Coordinates of C-alpha atoms in Angstrom, one line a residue:
Chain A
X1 CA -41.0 30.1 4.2
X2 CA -43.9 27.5 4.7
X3 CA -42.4 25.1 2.1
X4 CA -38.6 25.4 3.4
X5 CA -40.8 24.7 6.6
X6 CA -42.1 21.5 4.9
X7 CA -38.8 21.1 3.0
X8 CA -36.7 20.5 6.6
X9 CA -39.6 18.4 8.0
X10 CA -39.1 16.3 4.9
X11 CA -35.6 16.0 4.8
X12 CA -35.3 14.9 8.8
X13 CA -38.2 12.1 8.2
X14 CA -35.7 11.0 5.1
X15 CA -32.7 11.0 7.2
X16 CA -34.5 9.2 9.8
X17 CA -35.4 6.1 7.6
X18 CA -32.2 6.3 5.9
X19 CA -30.1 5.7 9.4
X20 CA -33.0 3.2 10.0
X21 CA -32.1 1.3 6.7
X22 CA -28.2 1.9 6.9
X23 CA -28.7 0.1 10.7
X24 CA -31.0 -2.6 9.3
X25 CA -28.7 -3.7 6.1
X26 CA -25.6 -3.2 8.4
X27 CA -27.6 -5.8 10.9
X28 CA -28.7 -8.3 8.3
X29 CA -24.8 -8.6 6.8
X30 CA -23.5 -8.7 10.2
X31 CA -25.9 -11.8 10.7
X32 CA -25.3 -13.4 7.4
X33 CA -21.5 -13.4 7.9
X34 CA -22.1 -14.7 11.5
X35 CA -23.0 -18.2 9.8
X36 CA -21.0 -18.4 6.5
X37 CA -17.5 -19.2 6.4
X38 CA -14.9 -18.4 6.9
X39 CA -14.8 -18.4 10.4
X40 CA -11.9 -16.5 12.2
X41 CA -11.4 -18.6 16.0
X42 CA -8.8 -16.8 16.7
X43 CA -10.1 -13.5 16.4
X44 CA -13.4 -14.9 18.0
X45 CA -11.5 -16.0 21.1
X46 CA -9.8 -12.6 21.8
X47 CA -13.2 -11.1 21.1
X48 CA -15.0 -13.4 23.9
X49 CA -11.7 -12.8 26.3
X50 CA -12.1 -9.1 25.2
X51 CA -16.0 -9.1 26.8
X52 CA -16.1 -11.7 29.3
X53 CA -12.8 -11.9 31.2
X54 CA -11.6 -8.5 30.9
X55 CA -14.9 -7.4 32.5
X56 CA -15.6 -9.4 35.1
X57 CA -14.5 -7.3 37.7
X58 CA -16.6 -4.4 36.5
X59 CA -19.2 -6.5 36.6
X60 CA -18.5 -8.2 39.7
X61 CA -18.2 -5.3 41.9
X62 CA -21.3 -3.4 40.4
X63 CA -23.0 -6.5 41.0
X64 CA -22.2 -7.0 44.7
X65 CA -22.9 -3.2 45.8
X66 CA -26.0 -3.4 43.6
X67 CA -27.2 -6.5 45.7
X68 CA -26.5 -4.7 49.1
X69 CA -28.4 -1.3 48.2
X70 CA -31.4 -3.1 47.0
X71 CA -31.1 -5.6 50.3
X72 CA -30.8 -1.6 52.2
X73 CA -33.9 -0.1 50.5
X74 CA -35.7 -3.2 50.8
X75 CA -35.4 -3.3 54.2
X76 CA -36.1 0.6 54.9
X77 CA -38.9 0.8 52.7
X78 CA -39.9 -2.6 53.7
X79 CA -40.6 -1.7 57.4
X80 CA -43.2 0.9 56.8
X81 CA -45.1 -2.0 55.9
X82 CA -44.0 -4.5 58.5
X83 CA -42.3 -6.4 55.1
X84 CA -38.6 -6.6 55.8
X85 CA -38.7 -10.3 56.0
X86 CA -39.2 -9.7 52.4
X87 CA -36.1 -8.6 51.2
X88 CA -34.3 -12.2 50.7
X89 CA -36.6 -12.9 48.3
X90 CA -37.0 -9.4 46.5
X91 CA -33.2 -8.9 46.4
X92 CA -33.3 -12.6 44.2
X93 CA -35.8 -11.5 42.2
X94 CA -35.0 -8.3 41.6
X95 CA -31.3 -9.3 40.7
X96 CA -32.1 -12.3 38.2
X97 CA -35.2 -10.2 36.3
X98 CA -34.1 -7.1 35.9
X99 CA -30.8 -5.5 37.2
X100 CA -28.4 -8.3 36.7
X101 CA -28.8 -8.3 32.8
X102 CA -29.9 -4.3 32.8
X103 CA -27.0 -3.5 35.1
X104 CA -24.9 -5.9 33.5
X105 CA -25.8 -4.9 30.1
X106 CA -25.1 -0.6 31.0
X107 CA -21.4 -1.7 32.6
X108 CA -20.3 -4.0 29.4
X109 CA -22.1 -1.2 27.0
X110 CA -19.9 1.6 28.4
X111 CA -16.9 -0.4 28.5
X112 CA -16.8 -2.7 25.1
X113 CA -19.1 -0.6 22.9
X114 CA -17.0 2.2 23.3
X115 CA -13.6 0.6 22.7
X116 CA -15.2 -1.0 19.8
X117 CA -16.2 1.7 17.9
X118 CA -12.9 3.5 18.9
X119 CA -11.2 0.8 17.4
X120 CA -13.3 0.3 14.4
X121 CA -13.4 4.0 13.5
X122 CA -9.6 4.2 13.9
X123 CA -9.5 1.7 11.7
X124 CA -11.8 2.7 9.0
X125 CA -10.2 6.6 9.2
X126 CA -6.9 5.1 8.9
X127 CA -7.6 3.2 5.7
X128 CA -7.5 -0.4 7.4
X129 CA -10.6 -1.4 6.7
X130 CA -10.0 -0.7 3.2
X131 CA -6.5 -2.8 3.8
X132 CA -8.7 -5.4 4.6
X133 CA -11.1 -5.5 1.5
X134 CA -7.5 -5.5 -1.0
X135 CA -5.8 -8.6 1.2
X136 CA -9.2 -10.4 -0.1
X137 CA -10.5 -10.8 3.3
X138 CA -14.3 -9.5 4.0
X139 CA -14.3 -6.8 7.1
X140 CA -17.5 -7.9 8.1
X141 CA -16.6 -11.8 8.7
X142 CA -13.1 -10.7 10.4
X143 CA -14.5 -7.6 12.8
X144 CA -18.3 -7.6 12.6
X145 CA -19.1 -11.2 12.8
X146 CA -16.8 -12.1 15.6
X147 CA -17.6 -9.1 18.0
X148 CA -21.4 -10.0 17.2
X149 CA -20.9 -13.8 18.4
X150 CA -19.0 -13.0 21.6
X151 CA -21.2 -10.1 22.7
X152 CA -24.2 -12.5 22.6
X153 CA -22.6 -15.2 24.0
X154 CA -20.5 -13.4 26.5
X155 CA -23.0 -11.3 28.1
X156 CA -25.2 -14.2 29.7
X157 CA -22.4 -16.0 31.6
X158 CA -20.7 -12.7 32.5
X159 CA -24.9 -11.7 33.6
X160 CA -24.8 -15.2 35.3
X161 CA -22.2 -14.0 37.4
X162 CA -23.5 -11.3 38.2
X163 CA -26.9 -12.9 39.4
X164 CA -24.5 -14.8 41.8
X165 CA -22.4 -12.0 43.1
X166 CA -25.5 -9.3 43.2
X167 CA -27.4 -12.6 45.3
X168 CA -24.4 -12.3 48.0
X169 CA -24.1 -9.0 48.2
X170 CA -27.9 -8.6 49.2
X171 CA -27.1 -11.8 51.8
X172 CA -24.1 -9.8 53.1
X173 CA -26.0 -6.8 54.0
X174 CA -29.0 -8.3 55.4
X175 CA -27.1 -10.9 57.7
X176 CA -24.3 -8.6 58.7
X177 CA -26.0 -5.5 59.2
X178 CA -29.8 -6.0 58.9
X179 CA -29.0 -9.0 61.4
X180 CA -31.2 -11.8 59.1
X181 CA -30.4 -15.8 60.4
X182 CA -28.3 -16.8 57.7
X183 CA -30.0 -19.9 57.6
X184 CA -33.6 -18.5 57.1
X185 CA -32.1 -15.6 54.4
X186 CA -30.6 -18.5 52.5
X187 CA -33.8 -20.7 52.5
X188 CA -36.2 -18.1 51.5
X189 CA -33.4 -17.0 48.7
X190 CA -34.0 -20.4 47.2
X191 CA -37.3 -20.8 47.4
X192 CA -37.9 -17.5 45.8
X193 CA -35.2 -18.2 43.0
X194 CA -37.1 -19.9 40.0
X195 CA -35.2 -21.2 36.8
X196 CA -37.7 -19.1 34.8
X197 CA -36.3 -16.1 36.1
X198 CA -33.0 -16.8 35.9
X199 CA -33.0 -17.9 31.9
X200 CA -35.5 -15.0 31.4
X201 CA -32.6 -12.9 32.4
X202 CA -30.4 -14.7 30.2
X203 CA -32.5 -14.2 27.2
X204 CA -32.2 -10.6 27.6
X205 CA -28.6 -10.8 28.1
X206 CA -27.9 -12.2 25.5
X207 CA -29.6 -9.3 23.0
X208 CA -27.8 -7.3 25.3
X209 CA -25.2 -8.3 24.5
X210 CA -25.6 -9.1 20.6
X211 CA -26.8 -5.0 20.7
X212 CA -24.1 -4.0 22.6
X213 CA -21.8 -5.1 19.9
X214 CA -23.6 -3.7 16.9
X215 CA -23.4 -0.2 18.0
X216 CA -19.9 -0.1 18.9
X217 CA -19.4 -2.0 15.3
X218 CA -21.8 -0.1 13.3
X219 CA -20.9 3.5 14.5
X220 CA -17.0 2.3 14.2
X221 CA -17.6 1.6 10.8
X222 CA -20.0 4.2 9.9
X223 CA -16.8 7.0 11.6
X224 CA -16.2 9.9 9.2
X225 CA -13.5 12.5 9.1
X226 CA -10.5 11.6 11.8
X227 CA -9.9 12.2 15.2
X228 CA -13.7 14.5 15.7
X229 CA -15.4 11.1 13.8
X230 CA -13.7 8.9 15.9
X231 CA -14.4 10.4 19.1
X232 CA -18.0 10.6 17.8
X233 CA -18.5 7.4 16.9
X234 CA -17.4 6.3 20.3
X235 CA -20.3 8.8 22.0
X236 CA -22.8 7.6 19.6
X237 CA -22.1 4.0 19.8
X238 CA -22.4 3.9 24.1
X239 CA -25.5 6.6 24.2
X240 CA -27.4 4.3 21.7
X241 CA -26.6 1.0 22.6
X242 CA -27.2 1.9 26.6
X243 CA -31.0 3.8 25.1
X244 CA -31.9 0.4 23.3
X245 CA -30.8 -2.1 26.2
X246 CA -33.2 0.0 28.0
X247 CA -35.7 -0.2 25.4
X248 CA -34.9 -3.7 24.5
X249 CA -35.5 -4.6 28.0
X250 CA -39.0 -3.2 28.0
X251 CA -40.3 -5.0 24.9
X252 CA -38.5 -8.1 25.3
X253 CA -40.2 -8.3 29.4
X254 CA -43.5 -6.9 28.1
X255 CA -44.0 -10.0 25.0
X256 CA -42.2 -12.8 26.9
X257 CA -42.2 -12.1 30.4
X258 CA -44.5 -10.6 31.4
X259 CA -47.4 -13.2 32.9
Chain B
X1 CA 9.4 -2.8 -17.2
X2 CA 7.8 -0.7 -20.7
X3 CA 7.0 -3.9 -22.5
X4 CA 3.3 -3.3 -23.7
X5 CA 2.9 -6.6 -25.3
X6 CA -0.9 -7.8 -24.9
X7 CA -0.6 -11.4 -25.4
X8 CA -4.5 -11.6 -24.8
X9 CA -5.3 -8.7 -26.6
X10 CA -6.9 -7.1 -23.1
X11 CA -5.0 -4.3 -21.8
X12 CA -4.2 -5.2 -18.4
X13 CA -6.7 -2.6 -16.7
X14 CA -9.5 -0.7 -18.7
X15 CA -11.6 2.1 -17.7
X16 CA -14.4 3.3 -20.1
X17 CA -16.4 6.3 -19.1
X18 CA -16.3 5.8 -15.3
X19 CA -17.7 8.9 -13.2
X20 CA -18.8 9.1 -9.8
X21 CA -20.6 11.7 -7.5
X22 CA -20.8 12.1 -4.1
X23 CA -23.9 14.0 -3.3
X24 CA -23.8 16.7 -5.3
X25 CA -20.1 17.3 -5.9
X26 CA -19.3 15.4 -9.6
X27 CA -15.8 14.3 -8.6
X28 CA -15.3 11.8 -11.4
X29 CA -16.3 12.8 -15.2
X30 CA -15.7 9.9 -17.2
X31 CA -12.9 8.6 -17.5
X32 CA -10.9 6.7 -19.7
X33 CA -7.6 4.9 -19.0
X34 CA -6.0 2.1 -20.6
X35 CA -2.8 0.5 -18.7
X36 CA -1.2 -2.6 -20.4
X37 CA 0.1 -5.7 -18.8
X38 CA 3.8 -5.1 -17.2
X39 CA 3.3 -1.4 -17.5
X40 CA 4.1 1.4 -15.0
X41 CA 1.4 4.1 -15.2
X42 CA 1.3 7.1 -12.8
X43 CA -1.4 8.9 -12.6
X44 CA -0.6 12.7 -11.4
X45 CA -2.8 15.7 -10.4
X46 CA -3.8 18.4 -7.9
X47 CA -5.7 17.4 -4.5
X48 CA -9.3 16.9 -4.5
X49 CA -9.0 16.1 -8.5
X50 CA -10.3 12.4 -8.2
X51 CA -7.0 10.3 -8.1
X52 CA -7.9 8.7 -5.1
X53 CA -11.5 8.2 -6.2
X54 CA -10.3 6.8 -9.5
X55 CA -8.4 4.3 -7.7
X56 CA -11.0 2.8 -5.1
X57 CA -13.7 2.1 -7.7
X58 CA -10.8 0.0 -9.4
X59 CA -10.3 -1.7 -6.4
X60 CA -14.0 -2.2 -5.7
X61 CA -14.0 -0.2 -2.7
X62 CA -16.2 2.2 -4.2
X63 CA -18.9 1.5 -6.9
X64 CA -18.8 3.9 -9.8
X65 CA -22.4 5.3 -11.3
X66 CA -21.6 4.6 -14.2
X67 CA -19.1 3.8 -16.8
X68 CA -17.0 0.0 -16.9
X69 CA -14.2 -1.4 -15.1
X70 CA -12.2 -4.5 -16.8
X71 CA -9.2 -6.3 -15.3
X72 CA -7.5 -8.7 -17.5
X73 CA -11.1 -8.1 -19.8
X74 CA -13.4 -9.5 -17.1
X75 CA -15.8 -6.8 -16.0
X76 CA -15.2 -5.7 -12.7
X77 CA -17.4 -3.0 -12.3
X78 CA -20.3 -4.1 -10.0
X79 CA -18.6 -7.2 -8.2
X80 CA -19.6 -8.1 -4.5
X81 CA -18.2 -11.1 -2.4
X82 CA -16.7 -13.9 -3.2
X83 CA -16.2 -12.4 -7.2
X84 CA -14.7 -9.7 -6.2
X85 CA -12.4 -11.4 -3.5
X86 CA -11.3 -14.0 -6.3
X87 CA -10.4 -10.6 -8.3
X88 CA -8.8 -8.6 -4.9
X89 CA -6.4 -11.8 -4.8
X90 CA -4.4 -10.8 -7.9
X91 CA -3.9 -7.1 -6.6
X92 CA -1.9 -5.7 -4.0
X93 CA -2.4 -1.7 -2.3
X94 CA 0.1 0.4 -1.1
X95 CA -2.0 2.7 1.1
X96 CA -1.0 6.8 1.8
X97 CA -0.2 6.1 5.1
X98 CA 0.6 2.3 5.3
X99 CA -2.7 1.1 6.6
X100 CA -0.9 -1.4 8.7
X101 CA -3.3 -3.4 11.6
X102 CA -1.8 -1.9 15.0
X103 CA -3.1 -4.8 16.6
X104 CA -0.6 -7.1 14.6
X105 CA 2.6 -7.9 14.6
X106 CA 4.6 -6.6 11.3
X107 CA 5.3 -9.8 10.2
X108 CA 1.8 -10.4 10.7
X109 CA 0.9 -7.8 8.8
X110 CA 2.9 -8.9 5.7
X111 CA 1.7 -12.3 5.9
X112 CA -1.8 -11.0 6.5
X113 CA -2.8 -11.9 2.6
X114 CA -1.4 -15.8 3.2
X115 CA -2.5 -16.2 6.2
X116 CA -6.2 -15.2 6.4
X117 CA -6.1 -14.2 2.1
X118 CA -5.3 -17.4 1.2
X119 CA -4.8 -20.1 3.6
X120 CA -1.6 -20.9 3.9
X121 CA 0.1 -22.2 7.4
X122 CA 1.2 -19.4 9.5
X123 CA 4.7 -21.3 10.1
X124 CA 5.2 -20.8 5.8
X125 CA 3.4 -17.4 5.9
X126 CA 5.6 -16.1 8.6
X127 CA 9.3 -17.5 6.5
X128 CA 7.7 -15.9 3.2
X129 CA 7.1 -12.5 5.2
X130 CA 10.3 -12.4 6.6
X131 CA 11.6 -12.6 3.0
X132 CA 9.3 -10.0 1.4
X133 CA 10.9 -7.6 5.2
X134 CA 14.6 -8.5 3.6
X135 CA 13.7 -7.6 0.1
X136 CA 12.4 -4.3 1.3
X137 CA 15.4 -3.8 4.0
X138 CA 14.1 -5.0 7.2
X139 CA 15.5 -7.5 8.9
X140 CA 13.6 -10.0 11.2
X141 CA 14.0 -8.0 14.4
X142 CA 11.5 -5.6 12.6
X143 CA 9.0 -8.5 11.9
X144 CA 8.8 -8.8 15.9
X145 CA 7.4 -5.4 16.6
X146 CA 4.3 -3.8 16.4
X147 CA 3.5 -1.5 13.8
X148 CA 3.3 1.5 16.5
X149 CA 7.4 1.2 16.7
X150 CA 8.2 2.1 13.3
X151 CA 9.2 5.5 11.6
X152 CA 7.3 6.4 8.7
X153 CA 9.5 5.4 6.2
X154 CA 9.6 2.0 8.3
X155 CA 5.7 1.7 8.0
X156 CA 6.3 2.6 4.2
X157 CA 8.4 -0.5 3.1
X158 CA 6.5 -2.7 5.6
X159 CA 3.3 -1.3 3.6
X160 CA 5.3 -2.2 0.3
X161 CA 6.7 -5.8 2.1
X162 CA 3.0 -6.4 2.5
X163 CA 1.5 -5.2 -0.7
X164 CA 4.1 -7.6 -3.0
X165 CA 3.5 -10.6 -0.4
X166 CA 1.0 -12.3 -2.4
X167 CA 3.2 -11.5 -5.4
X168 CA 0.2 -9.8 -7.4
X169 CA -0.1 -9.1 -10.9
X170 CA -1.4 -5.7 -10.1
X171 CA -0.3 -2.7 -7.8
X172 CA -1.7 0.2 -7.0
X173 CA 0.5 2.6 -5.0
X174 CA -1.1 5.6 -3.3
X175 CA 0.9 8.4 -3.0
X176 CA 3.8 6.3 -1.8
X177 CA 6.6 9.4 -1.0
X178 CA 4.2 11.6 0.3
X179 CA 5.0 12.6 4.1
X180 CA 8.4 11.1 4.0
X181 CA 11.8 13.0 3.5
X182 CA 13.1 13.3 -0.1
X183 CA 16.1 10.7 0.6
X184 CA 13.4 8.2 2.4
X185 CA 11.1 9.1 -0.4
X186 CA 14.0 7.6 -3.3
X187 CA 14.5 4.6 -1.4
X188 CA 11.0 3.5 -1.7
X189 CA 11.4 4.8 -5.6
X190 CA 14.0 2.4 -5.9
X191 CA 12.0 -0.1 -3.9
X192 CA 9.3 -0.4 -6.0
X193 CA 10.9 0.1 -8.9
X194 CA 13.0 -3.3 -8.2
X195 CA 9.8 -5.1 -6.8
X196 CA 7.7 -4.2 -9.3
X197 CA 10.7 -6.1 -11.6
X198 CA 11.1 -8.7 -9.8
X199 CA 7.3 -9.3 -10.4
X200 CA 6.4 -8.0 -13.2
X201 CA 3.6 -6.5 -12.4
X202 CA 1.4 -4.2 -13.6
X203 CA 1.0 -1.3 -11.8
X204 CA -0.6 2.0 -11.4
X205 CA 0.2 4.9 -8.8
X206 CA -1.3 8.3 -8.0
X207 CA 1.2 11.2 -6.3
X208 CA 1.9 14.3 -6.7
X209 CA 5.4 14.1 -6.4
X210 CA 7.0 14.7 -9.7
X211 CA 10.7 13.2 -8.8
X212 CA 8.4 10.0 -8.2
X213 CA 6.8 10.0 -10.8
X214 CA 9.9 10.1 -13.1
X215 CA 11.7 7.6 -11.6
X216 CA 8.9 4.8 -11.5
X217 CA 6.5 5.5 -14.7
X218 CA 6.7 4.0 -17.8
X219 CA 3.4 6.0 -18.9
X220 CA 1.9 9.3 -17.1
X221 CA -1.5 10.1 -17.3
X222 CA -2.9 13.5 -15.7
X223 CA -6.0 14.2 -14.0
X224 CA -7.6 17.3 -13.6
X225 CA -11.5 18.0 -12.7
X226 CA -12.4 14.6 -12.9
X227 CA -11.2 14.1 -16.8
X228 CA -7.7 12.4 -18.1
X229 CA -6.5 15.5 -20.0
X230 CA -3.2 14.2 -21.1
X231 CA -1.6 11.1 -20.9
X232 CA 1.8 9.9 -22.7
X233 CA 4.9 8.7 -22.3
X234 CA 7.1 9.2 -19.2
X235 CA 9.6 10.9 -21.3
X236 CA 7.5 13.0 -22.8
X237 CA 5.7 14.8 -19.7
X238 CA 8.0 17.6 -20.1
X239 CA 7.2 18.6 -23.5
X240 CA 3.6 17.6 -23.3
X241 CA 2.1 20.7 -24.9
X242 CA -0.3 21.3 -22.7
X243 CA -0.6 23.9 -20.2
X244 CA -2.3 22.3 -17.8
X245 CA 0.8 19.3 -17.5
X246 CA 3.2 22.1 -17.8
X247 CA 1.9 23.9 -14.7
X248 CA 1.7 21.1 -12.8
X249 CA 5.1 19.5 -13.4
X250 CA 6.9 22.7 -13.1
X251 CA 4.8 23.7 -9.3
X252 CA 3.7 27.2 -10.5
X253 CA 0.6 29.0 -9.2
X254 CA -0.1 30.5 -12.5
X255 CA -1.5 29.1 -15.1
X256 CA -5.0 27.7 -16.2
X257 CA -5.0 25.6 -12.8
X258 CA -6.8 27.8 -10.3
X259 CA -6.5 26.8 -7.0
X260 CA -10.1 27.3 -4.7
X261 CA -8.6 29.8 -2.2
X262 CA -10.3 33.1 -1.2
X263 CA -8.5 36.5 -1.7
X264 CA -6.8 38.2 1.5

């Protein structure tokens, strides 16, 4: 008993570091082939249209009613303090640091991540992947590497629209409702807005974005045993790549960031 | 097709020993297979007996433990990259269930090997794809849709169109009847009997369906448990003297070949 005890502790520790090493060695190859040719534009460009136009009204709209609620809260929690003419400047903030890329990074995880790996794993249960290999052409450099490029380079401008949309819909509520002088709201929103926070945000998006991709690639390509593995794959690949924006956000703000 | 003549002295495709495990489940056992340039070899056998297996470690999707691999005498066995891309260029794969890219068109898809394989403008790609569709039936209306609009037998020949568009030395087909109605399924006989001809290429398919396996081997070769345990000439298959062929050939559920299924 105490050694089948020991025996199940050892095997979970082992099947830990062997997803951890399956993840790395599927990272480092996806990198590799980002840089070495051949390069597949085409494929690229459908990718970035696939991530940054398609899901720019996702983002736009979570952006805007994210800006307003934070502009609300601002101002109710604000005015226990006698701080509401804070909220210009905390709804900048808030939206550049933190929930334009976080935000931004949850709505493209659930949308792209999941189609990828959908269409990955169809593709690998279906034999295409292996289709791939015998027309001499290397999966990696024709679906890793291009979904890799356009996540990370997507995510910041889509992020960047965000900031801008998020920054209006906090100016929105707090002129129209809160009843703010537009021309006061909009001052203090620039003063507030540093270029520091802004790229900071952009930083972050851009892992986002580059994680975003890997999940929906590697669990799409890692998908086992048909329709079950596909549908599984797709779980996986949006439940870990929203846990390590989160965590990702954390470490990247805490080493760089954080002053 | 049956000429066995090996100018170089190679035979075309060479296994020596080759097994392969997955966990703990031995699903290869060595084998050893010899199939000589312009040849037709079919390889038949029971589910689950390592056909499929057999097949992917010679195509480098799947790395055998041990044993060798030579195509043409180079040793393929451990490739990677560019190697074994420079080897995948003088095969072609007819996959079980077409394997086509949904997200293509089907002349696309049959040009797929030019295009992004090889280089070549898709303007030329596209005329040469259209002419691999005719040789295998299909007009050019078909090379406009996507693979989603085809019948089976459809995404068959279009599998075939695209597996002889490079015109490759070597062919594997897997299972290339299976799931289609037996006149659909003699069509594609005759389909790859004539391609295969027209190229003269080696090739080498697993199935399970005895009708096509007569009509496109030159040579059968039998799997069973992971082992080769008879291999001949087509024309002999039916006086093989072995049990294990007869069973198989003639579908009975008696005979040495026990098949894993639980009493009622």
């Amino acid at each position: 008993m105490r050694w089948n005890f020991l025996a199940l502790i050892g095997s979970v520790i082992l099947q830990f570091f062997g997803a951890v090493g399956r993840l790395a060695m599927f990272t480092g190859k996806g990198l590799l082939h980002c840089v070495t040719p051949p390069f597949y534009p085409r494929i690229l460009l459908r990718q970035m249209l696939q991530i940054g136009y398609y899901s720019l009204p996702v983002i736009g709209l979570t952006a805007f009613f994210t800006g307003a609620v934070l502009a609300l809260q601002i101002y109710i929690g604000g005015a226990r303090f006698n701080a509401e003419s804070l909220v210009s400047s905390i709804v900048v903030l808030g939206i550049t640091r933190e929930l334009g890329p976080v935000i931004g990074g949850l709505m493209v995880a659930g949308r792209v991540s999941a189609a990828m790996a959908a269409e990955i794993g169809t593709m690998r249960v279906t034999e295409q992947i292996d289709a791939l290999t015998t027309l001499s052409t290397n999966p990696f450099k024709y679906l890793v590497a291009p979904r890799l490029i356009a996540g990370a380079t997507m995510l910041p401008l889509l992020v960047l629209v965000a900031d801008v949309i998020g920054v209006f819909g906090g100016f929105v509520v707090g002129t129209e409702k809160l009843g703010f002088n537009v021309g006061i709201y909009l001052q203090n929103t620039i003063d507030f807005l540093h270029m520091d926070d802004v790229i900071s945000g952009l930083v972050k998006a851009s892992i986002f974005g580059f994680l975003i991709s890997l999940m929906g690639c590697y669990h799409g390509f890692m998908s086992r045993g048909g329709a079950q593995g596909v549908g599984r794959a797709t779980t996986n690949a949006v439940v870990s790549a929203s846990i390590m924006i989160l965590t990702a956000n954390y470490i990247i703000t805490e080493l760089f960031f954080a002053q | 097709m049956s000429t066995a003549a090996t100018s170089t002295g190679h035979p075309k495709i060479s296994l020596k020993g080759v097994t392969k495990h997955f966990g703990p489940k031995q699903v290869l056992r060595g084998i050893d297979l010899d199939v000589q340039r312009g040849q037709s070899l079919v390889i038949i056998g029971g589910s689950g007996t390592g056909k499929s297996v057999m097949l992917k470690c010679i195509l480098g999707l799947l790395h055998p433990d041990g044993g060798t691999i030579h195509i043409d005498g180079q040793d393929v066995t451990h490739l990677n990259g560019r190697d074994q891309e420079a080897v995948m260029s003088r095969m072609g794969m007819l996959f079980q269930g077409g394997a086509l890219f949904d997200s293509l068109k089907v002349w696309e898809n049959v040009a797929f090997g030019l295009i992004q394989g090889k280089g070549m403008p898709r303007d030329k790609a596209r005329d040469i794809a259209m002419a691999k569709l005719a040789q295998v039936g299909l007009g050019a209306d078909v090379g406009e849709l996507s693979p989603a609009e085809l019948s089976g037998g459809m995404q068959k020949r279009v599998g075939l169109a695209r597996a002889i568009a490079t015109d490759p030395e070597i062919i594997f087909f897997d299972e290339p009847t299976t799931g289609l109605d037996p006149i659909m399924g003699d069509v594609i006989n005759d389909l790859i009997v004539k391609c295969v001809k027209e190229l003269g290429a080696t090739t080498m398919s697993i199935t399970h369906d005895m009708a096509s396996a007569r009509k496109i081997a030159d040579r059968v070769a039998m799997i069973y448990e992971g082992r080769i345990i008879w291999h001949g000439m087509a024309g002999d298959v039916d006086h093989s003297g072995n049990d294990h062929v007869d069973q198989f050939i003639n579908g009975r559920a008696e005979g040495p070949i026990q098949m894993q299924i639980r009493k009622l």
